[in-house]
XYZ file of C-alpha atoms in Angstrom:
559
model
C 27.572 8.755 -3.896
C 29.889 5.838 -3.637
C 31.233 3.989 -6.686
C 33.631 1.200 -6.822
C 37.074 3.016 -8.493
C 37.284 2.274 -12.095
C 40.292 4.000 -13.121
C 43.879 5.839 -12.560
C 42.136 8.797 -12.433
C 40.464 10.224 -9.186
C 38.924 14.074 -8.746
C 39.312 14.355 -4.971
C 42.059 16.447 -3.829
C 44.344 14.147 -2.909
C 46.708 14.606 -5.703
C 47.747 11.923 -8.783
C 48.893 9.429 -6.445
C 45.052 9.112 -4.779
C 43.796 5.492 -5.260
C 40.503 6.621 -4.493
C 40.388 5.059 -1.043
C 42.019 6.921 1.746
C 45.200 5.063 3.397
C 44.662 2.393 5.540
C 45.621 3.197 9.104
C 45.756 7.010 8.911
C 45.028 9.897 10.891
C 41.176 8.831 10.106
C 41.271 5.524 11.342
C 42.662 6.134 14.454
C 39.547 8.105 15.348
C 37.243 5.757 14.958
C 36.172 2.682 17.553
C 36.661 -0.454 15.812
C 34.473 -2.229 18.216
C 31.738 -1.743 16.639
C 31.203 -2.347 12.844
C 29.672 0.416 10.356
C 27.607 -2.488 8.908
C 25.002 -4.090 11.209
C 24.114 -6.826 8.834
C 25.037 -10.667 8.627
C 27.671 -12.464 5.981
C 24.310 -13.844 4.352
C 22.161 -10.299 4.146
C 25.782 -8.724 3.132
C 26.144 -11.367 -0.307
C 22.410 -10.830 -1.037
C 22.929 -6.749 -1.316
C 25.969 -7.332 -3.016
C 24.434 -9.627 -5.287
C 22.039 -6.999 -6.647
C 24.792 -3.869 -6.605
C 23.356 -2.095 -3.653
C 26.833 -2.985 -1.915
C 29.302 -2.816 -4.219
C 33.309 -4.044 -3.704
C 35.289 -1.626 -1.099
C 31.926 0.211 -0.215
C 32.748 -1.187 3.424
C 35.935 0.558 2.875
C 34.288 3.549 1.824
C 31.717 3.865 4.783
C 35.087 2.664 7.592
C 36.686 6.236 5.982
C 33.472 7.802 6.195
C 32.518 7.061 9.755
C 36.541 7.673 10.824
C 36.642 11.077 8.892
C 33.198 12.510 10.935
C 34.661 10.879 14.165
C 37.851 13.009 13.727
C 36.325 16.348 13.812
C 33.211 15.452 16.528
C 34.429 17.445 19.534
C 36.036 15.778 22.646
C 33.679 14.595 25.106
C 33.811 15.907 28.926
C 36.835 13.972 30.243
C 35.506 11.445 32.931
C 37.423 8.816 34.141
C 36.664 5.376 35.857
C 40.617 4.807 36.612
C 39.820 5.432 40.213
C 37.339 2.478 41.041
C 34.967 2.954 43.329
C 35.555 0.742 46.192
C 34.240 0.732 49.510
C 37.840 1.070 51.006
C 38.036 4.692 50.275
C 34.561 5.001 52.445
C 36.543 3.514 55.684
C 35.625 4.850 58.440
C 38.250 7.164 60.247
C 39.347 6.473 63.785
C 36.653 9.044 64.884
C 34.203 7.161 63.216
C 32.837 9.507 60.854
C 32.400 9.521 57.197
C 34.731 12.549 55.728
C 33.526 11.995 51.716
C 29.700 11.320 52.581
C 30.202 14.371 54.763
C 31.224 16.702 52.011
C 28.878 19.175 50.653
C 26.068 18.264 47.891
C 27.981 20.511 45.431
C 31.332 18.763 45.762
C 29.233 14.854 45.792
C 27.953 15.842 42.277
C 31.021 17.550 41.189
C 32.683 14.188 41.884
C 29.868 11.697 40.392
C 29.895 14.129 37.174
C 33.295 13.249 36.936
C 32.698 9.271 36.569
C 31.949 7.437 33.422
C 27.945 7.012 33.408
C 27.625 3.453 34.822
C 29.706 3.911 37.684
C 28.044 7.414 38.395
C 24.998 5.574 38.852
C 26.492 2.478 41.131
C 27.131 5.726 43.844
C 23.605 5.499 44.496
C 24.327 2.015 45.900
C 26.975 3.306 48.100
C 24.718 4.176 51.188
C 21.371 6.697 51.826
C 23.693 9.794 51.408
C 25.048 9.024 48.068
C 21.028 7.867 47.151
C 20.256 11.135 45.229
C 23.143 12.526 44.535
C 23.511 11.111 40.630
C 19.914 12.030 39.610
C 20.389 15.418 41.094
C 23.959 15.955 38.693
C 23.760 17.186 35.460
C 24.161 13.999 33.584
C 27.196 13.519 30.890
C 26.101 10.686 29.036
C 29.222 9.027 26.961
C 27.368 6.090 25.089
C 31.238 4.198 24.522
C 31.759 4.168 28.129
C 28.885 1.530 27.987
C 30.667 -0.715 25.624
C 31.928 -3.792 27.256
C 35.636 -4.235 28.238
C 37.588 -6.532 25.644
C 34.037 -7.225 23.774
C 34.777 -8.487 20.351
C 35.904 -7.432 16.798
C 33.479 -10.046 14.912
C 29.973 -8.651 13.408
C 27.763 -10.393 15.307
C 29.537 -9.619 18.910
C 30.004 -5.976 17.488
C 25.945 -5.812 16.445
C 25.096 -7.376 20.445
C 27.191 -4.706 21.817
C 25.731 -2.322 19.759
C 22.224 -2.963 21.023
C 23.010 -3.714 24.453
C 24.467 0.177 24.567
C 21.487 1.576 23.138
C 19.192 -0.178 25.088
C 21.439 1.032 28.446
C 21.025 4.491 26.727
C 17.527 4.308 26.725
C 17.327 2.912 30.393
C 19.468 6.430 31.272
C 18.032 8.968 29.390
C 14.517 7.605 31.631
C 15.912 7.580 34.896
C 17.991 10.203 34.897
C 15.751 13.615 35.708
C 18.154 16.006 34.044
C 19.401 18.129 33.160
C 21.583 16.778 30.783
C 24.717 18.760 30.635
C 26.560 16.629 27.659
C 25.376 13.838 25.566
C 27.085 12.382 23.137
C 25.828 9.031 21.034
C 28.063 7.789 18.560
C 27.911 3.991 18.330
C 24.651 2.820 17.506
C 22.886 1.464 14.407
C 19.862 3.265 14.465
C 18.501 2.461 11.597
C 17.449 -0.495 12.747
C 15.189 1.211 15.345
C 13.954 4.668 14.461
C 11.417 4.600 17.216
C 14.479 4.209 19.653
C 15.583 7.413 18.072
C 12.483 9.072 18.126
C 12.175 7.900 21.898
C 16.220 9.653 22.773
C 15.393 12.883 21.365
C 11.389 13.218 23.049
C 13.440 12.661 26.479
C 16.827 14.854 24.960
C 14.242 17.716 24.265
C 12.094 17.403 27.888
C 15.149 16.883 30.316
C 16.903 19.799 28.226
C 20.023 18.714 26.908
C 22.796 21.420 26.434
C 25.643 19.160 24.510
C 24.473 16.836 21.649
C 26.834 15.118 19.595
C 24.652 12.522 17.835
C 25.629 10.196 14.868
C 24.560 7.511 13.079
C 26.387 4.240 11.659
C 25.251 3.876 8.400
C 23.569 1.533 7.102
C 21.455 3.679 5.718
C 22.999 7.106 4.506
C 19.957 8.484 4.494
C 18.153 7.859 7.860
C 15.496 10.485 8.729
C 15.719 12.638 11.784
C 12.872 13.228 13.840
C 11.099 17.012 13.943
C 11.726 16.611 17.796
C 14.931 17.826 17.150
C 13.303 21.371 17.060
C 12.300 20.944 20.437
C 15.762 21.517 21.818
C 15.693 24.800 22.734
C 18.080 24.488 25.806
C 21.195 23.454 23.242
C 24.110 25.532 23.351
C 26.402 23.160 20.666
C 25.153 19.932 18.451
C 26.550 17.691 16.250
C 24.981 15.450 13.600
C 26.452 13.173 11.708
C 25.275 10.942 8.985
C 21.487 11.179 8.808
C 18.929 13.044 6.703
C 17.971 16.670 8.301
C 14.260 17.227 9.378
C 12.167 19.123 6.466
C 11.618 22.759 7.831
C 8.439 23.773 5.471
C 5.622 24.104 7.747
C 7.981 24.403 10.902
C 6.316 26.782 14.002
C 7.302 30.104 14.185
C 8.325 29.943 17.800
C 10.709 27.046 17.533
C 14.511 28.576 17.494
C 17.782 27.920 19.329
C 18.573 30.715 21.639
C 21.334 29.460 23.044
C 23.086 27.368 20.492
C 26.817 28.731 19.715
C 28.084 25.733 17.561
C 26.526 23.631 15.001
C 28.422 21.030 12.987
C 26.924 18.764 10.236
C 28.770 15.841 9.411
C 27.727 14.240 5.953
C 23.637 15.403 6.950
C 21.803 15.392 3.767
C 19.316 18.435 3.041
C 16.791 18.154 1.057
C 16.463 22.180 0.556
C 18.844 25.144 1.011
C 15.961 26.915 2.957
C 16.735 24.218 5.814
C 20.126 25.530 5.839
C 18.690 29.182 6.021
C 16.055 28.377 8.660
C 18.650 27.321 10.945
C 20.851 30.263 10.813
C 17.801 32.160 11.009
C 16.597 30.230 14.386
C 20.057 30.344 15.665
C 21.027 34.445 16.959
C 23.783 33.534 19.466
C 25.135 31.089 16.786
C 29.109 31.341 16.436
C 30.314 28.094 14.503
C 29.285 26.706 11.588
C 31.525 23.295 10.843
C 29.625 21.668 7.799
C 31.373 18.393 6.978
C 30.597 15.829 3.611
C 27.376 18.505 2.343
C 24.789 16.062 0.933
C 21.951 16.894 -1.755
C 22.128 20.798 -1.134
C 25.178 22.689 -2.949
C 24.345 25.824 -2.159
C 25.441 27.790 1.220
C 24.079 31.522 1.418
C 25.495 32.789 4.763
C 23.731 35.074 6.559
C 23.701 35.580 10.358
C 24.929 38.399 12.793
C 26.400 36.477 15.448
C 28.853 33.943 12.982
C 32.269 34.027 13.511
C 33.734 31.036 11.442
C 32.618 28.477 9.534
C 34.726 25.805 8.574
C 33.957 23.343 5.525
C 35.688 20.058 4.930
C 35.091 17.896 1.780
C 32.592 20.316 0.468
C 31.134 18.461 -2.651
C 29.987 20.816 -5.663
C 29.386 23.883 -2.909
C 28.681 26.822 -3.644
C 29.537 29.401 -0.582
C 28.196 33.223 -0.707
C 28.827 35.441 2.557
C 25.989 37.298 1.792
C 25.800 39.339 5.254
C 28.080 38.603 8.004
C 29.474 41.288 9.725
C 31.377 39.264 12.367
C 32.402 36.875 10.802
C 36.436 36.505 11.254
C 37.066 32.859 9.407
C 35.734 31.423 6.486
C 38.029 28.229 6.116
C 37.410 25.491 3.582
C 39.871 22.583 4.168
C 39.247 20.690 2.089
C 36.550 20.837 -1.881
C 35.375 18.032 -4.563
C 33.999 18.845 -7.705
C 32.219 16.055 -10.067
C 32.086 17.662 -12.861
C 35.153 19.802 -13.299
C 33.465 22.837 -13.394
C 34.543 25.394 -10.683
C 32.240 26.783 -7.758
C 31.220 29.873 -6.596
C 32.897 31.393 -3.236
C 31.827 35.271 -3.015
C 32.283 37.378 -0.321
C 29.707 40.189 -0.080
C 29.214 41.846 3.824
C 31.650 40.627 5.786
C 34.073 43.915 7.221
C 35.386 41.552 10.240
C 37.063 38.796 7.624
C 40.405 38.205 8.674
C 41.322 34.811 7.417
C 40.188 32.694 4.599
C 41.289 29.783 2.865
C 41.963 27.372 1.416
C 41.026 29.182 -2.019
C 41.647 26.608 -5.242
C 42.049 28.775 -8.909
C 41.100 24.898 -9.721
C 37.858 24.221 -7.897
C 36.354 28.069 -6.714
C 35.310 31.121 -8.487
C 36.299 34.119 -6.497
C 33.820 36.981 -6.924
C 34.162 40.121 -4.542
C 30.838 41.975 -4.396
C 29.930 41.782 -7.474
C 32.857 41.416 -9.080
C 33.981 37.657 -10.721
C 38.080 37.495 -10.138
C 40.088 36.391 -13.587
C 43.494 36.197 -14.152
C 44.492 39.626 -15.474
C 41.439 41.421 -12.989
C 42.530 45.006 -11.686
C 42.319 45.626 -8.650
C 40.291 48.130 -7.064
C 38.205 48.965 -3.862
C 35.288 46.668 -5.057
C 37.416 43.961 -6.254
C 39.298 43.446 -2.460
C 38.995 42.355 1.225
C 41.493 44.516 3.317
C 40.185 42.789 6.424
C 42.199 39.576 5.384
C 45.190 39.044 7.750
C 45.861 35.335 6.536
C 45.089 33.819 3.764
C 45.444 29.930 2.201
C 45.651 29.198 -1.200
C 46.607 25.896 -3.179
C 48.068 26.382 -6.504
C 48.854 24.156 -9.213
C 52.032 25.311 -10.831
C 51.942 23.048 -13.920
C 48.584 23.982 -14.846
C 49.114 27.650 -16.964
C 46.036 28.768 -16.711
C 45.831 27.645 -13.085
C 49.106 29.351 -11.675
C 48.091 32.602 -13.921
C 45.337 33.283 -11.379
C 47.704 33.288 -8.337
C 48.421 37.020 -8.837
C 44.654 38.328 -9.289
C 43.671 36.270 -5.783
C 46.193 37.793 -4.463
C 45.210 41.597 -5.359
C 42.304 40.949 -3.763
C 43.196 40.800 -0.363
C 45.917 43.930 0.005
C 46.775 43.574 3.768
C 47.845 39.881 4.277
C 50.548 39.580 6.452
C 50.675 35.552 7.006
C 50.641 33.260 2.874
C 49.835 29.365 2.963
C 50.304 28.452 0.292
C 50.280 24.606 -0.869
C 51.520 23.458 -4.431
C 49.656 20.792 -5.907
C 50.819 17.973 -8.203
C 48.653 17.784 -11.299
C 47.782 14.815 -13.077
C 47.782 16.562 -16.336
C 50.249 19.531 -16.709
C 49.370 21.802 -19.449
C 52.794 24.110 -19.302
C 54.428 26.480 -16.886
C 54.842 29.612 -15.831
C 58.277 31.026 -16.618
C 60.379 33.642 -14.634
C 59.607 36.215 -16.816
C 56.189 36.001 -16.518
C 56.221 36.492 -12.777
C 58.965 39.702 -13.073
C 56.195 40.905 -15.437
C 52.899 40.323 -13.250
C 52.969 44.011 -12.099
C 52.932 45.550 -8.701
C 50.961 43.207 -5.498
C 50.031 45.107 -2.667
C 50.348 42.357 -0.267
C 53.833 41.134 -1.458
C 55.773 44.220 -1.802
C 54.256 45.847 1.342
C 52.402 43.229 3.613
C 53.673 40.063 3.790
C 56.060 39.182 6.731
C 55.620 34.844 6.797
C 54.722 32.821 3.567
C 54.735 28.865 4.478
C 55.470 27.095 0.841
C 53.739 23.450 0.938
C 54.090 20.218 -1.319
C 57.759 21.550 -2.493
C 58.996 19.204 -5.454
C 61.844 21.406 -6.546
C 60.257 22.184 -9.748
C 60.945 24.676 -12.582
C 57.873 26.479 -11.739
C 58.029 26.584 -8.105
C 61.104 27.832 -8.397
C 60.387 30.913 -10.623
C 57.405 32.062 -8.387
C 59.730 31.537 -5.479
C 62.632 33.586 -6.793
C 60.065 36.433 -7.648
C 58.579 36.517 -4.094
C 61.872 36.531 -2.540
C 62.389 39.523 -4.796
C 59.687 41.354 -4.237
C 58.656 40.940 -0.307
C 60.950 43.180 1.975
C 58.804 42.472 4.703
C 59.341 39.139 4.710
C 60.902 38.131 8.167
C 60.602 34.293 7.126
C 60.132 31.745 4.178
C 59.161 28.249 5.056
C 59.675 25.218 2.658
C 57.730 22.111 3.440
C 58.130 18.976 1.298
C 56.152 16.181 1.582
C 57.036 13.104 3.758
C 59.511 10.922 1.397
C 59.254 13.557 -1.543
C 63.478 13.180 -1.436
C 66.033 10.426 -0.858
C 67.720 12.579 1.599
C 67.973 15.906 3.400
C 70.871 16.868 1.074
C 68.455 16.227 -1.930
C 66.318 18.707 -0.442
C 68.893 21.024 0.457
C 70.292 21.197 -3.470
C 66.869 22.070 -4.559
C 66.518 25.023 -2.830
C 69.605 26.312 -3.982
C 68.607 28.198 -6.896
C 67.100 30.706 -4.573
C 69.727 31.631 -3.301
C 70.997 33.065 -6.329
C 68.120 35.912 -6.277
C 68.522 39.394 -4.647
C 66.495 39.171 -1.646
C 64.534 42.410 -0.862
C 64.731 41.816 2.201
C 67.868 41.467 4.162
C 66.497 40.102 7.589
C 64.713 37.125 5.798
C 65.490 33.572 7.142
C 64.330 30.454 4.541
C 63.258 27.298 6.838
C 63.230 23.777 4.906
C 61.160 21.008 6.814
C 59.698 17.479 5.776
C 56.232 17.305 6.159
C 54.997 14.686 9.467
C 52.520 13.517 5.610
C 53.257 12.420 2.082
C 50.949 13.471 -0.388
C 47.596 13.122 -0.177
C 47.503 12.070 3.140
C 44.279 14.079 5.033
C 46.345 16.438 7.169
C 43.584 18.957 7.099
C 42.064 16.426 9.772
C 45.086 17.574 12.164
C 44.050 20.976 11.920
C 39.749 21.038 12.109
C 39.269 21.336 15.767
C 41.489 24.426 15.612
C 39.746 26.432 13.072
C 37.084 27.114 15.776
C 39.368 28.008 18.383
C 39.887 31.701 18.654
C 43.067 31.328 21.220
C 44.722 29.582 17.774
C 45.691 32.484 16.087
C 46.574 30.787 12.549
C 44.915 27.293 12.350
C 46.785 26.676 8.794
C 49.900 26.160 11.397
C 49.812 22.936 12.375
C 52.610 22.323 14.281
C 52.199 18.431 13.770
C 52.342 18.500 9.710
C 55.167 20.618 10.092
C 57.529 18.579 12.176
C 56.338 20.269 15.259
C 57.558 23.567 13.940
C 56.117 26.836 15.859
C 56.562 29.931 14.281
């Protein structure tokens, strides 16, 4: 899976300028804790493995992205604080002589201790025979980096002590502590270096019934097995996994499910079988998210489930997606695909009436099929060949690809009532010809242009002959569009006047509609840059209406 970069060019989709490592010091990095290292192995043990291959040059680098990519997208833990120290100053006496906080009502103790980072949760118990019980009798939030040590070290060896000291502190928690626990989340330790720890976490996670699991891994290995006591959580209402190797379902009970789990996210989880994929959904009736992050081994996801709403996909590799029957499902977003092989995938959309955004869709990477029908450039459109549900739709498009751009128009037949276009422009590193004005006058009629459309957002603007065409025609065509927005990408020109001047050409087109406004921005990213990242937590978050618009990649433009 990784591979030390051997030449100039690089299938992810990054763009021509990707190096095949992600930037240093990006969006990425920032998520994850540098405290501890994503290799718990010595300088000796480290030259032995790359000796024989098994590590290869700028693996570590590979893994560092890795780990920081799944750390961006985990969800935010329950904000405690440990600003406020305890101190036995704020337990002074008044002049009456009572005790107003040890006074206060059970409810309000534990609604205070739940608010503390773990360790000093637990000193209360010191604090006097009123506070005794107080912590094991509060739902326990369990942050495992709270248990890091302040200023500990950046070297391996510190990093590797820390390491162990927090999972053995974990341990020493998850026993005392009577439950239940409201939120756990355990994201620093190597456990493959002690499955039976593991093992141990998720026997007591399963009895002392855990509601919020985020749970991940730091490689080394890719591949480390998860326990079948992870079926034993039936109290969980959202879990995370990231890096490990999902249980084998065959022979599973058929009494274990997850009533009460709403969102699942999978962050590079390897599966050995679709039909562990299907089993969940199947367990899962009150399930409502789907994030699936890195897929590993399986490349095929067959969506079925009453209660999904969205499902979000981020560096799907060779999948295969098929919304077989999902009648509420409203999002279907896939940030972000890579193919090995250059050989598109399959996204169909079969049973799914409540469908009212979807992207990003690549002519490149995905073969549309609606129903039954496979989408080519040059497809009429018809009843079985479109999604009217669609409200917003993404698509990335690369203009100096023919064949490519020549399949913008038969996408977007399919979905007839789209009011809100993303749409992101691509540099190729191997342009095979344009698409000329006439071409575009002489695509024939689009329901969702010259009827639908009131906001397009243009990204990855060069300026280029074939932008420009497809521009002019839109602006043409779309009297309902209320506004145009041109992003470039961070650096693309010299100057703002540079980017004003390429624009210009459109102005030379008869608008069709007269109350259209055309907004130029630099992007907060140059190209390639993982600004999908920016927008993941808001995919799932029904109060966003359009997570495409992120106001941070667009200069911190609302519209």
């Amino acid at each position: 899976m990784y591979y030390e970069h051997q030449g100039p060019r690089c299938r992810c989709p990054h763009g021509a300028r990707c190096s095949g490592v992600p930037p240093h010091g990006g969006l990425a990095a920032a998520a994850l804790n540098s405290r501890v290292r994503p290799f718990p192995m010595d300088a000796a043990t480290e030259d032995q493995l790359r000796g024989v291959g098994v590590v290869t040059r700028g693996l570590d680098a590979h893994i560092v992205t890795l780990l920081s990519c799944v750390h961006s997208v985990l969800p935010s833990p329950p904000v405690v604080s440990g600003h406020a120290a305890l101190s036995a100053a704020l337990l002074t006496p008044p002049s009456d002589g009572g005790d107003r906080i040890s006074d206060l009502p059970d409810k309000i103790l534990r609604d205070i201790v739940s608010r503390l980072p773990v360790k000093d949760g637990a000193r209360t118990a010191a604090l006097s025979c009123r506070w005794r019980g107080v912590w094991r009798s509060t739902p326990l939030v369990l942050i495992d980096s709270d248990l890091l040590p302040v200023g500990s070290g950046t070297a391996l060896q510190d990093a590797c002590a820390d390491a162990h000291r927090v999972a053995s502190a974990v341990s020493c928690i998850l026993h005392a502590h009577p439950g239940p626990f409201r939120s756990v989340h355990l994201i620093g330790s190597y456990l493959g270096q002690y499955p039976e720890v593991l093992a141990f976490w998720l026997q007591l996670l399963a009895a002392k019934g855990v509601q919020d699991l985020v749970l991940v891994n730091r490689p080394w290995p890719l591949d480390m097995p998860l326990p079948r006591t992870l079926f034993d959580m039936a109290t969980l209402t959202r879990l995370y996994l990231g890096v490990f190797k999902f249980p084998d379902t065959t022979g599973i009970r058929r009494a274990v499910a997850f009533p009460y789990l709403r969102e699942l996210g999978l962050c590079w989880v390897a599966m050995l079988r679709p039909e562990d994929m299907d089993f969940i959904l199947a367990r899962s009736p009150v399930l409502e998210v789907l994030c699936i992050q890195g897929n590993m081994l399986v490349n095929h996801l067959d969506l079925v489930s009453r209660s999904l709403r969205c499902v979000q996909i981020i560096e799907g590799l060779d999948l295969n997606i098929t919304v077989k029957y999902a009648p509420h499902l409203e999002r279907l977003i896939i940030w972000s695909s890579l193919i090995q092989d250059d050989l598109p995938r399959l996204v169909k959309i079969g049973h799914a009436p409540a469908l009212s955004l979807i992207g990003y869709l690549e002519p490149e990477r995905h073969t549309l099929e609606i129903r039954n029908t496979i989408i080519k450039a040059g497809t009429r459109a018809s009843p079985s060949t479109m999604v009217p549900s669609v409200k917003i739709l993404g698509l990335r498009v690369y203009f100096y690809i023919r064949d490519n751009a020549k399949m913008l128009p038969s996408f977007l037949r399919c979905f007839p009532n789209v009011e809100t276009l993303h749409l992101e422009s691509k540099e190729t590193y191997q342009p095979t010809g344009k698409l000329s004005y006439k071409f575009w006058q002489e695509v024939g009629p689009i329901k969702c242009v010259q009827s639908h459309i009131k906001l397009m957002v243009f990204y990855g603007f060069r300026g280029e002959r074939g932008e420009l065409s497809f521009l002019k025609y839109f602006l043409e065509s779309a009297p309902m569009l209320a506004k145009l927005v041109i992003v470039y990408n961070k650096r693309s020109f010299t100057s703002l006047t540079e980017a004003n001047s390429k624009v210009q050409p459109l102005f030379s087109a008869k608008w069709a509609s007269q109350d259209c406004s055309l907004l130029l921005l630099e992007s907060a990213f140059q190209e390639g840059e993982d600004k999908w990242l920016l927008n993941f937590k808001t995919g799932s978050d029904f109060s966003t209406r359009d997570p495409f618009a992120c106001a941070a990649a667009l200069g911190r433009c609302h519209f």
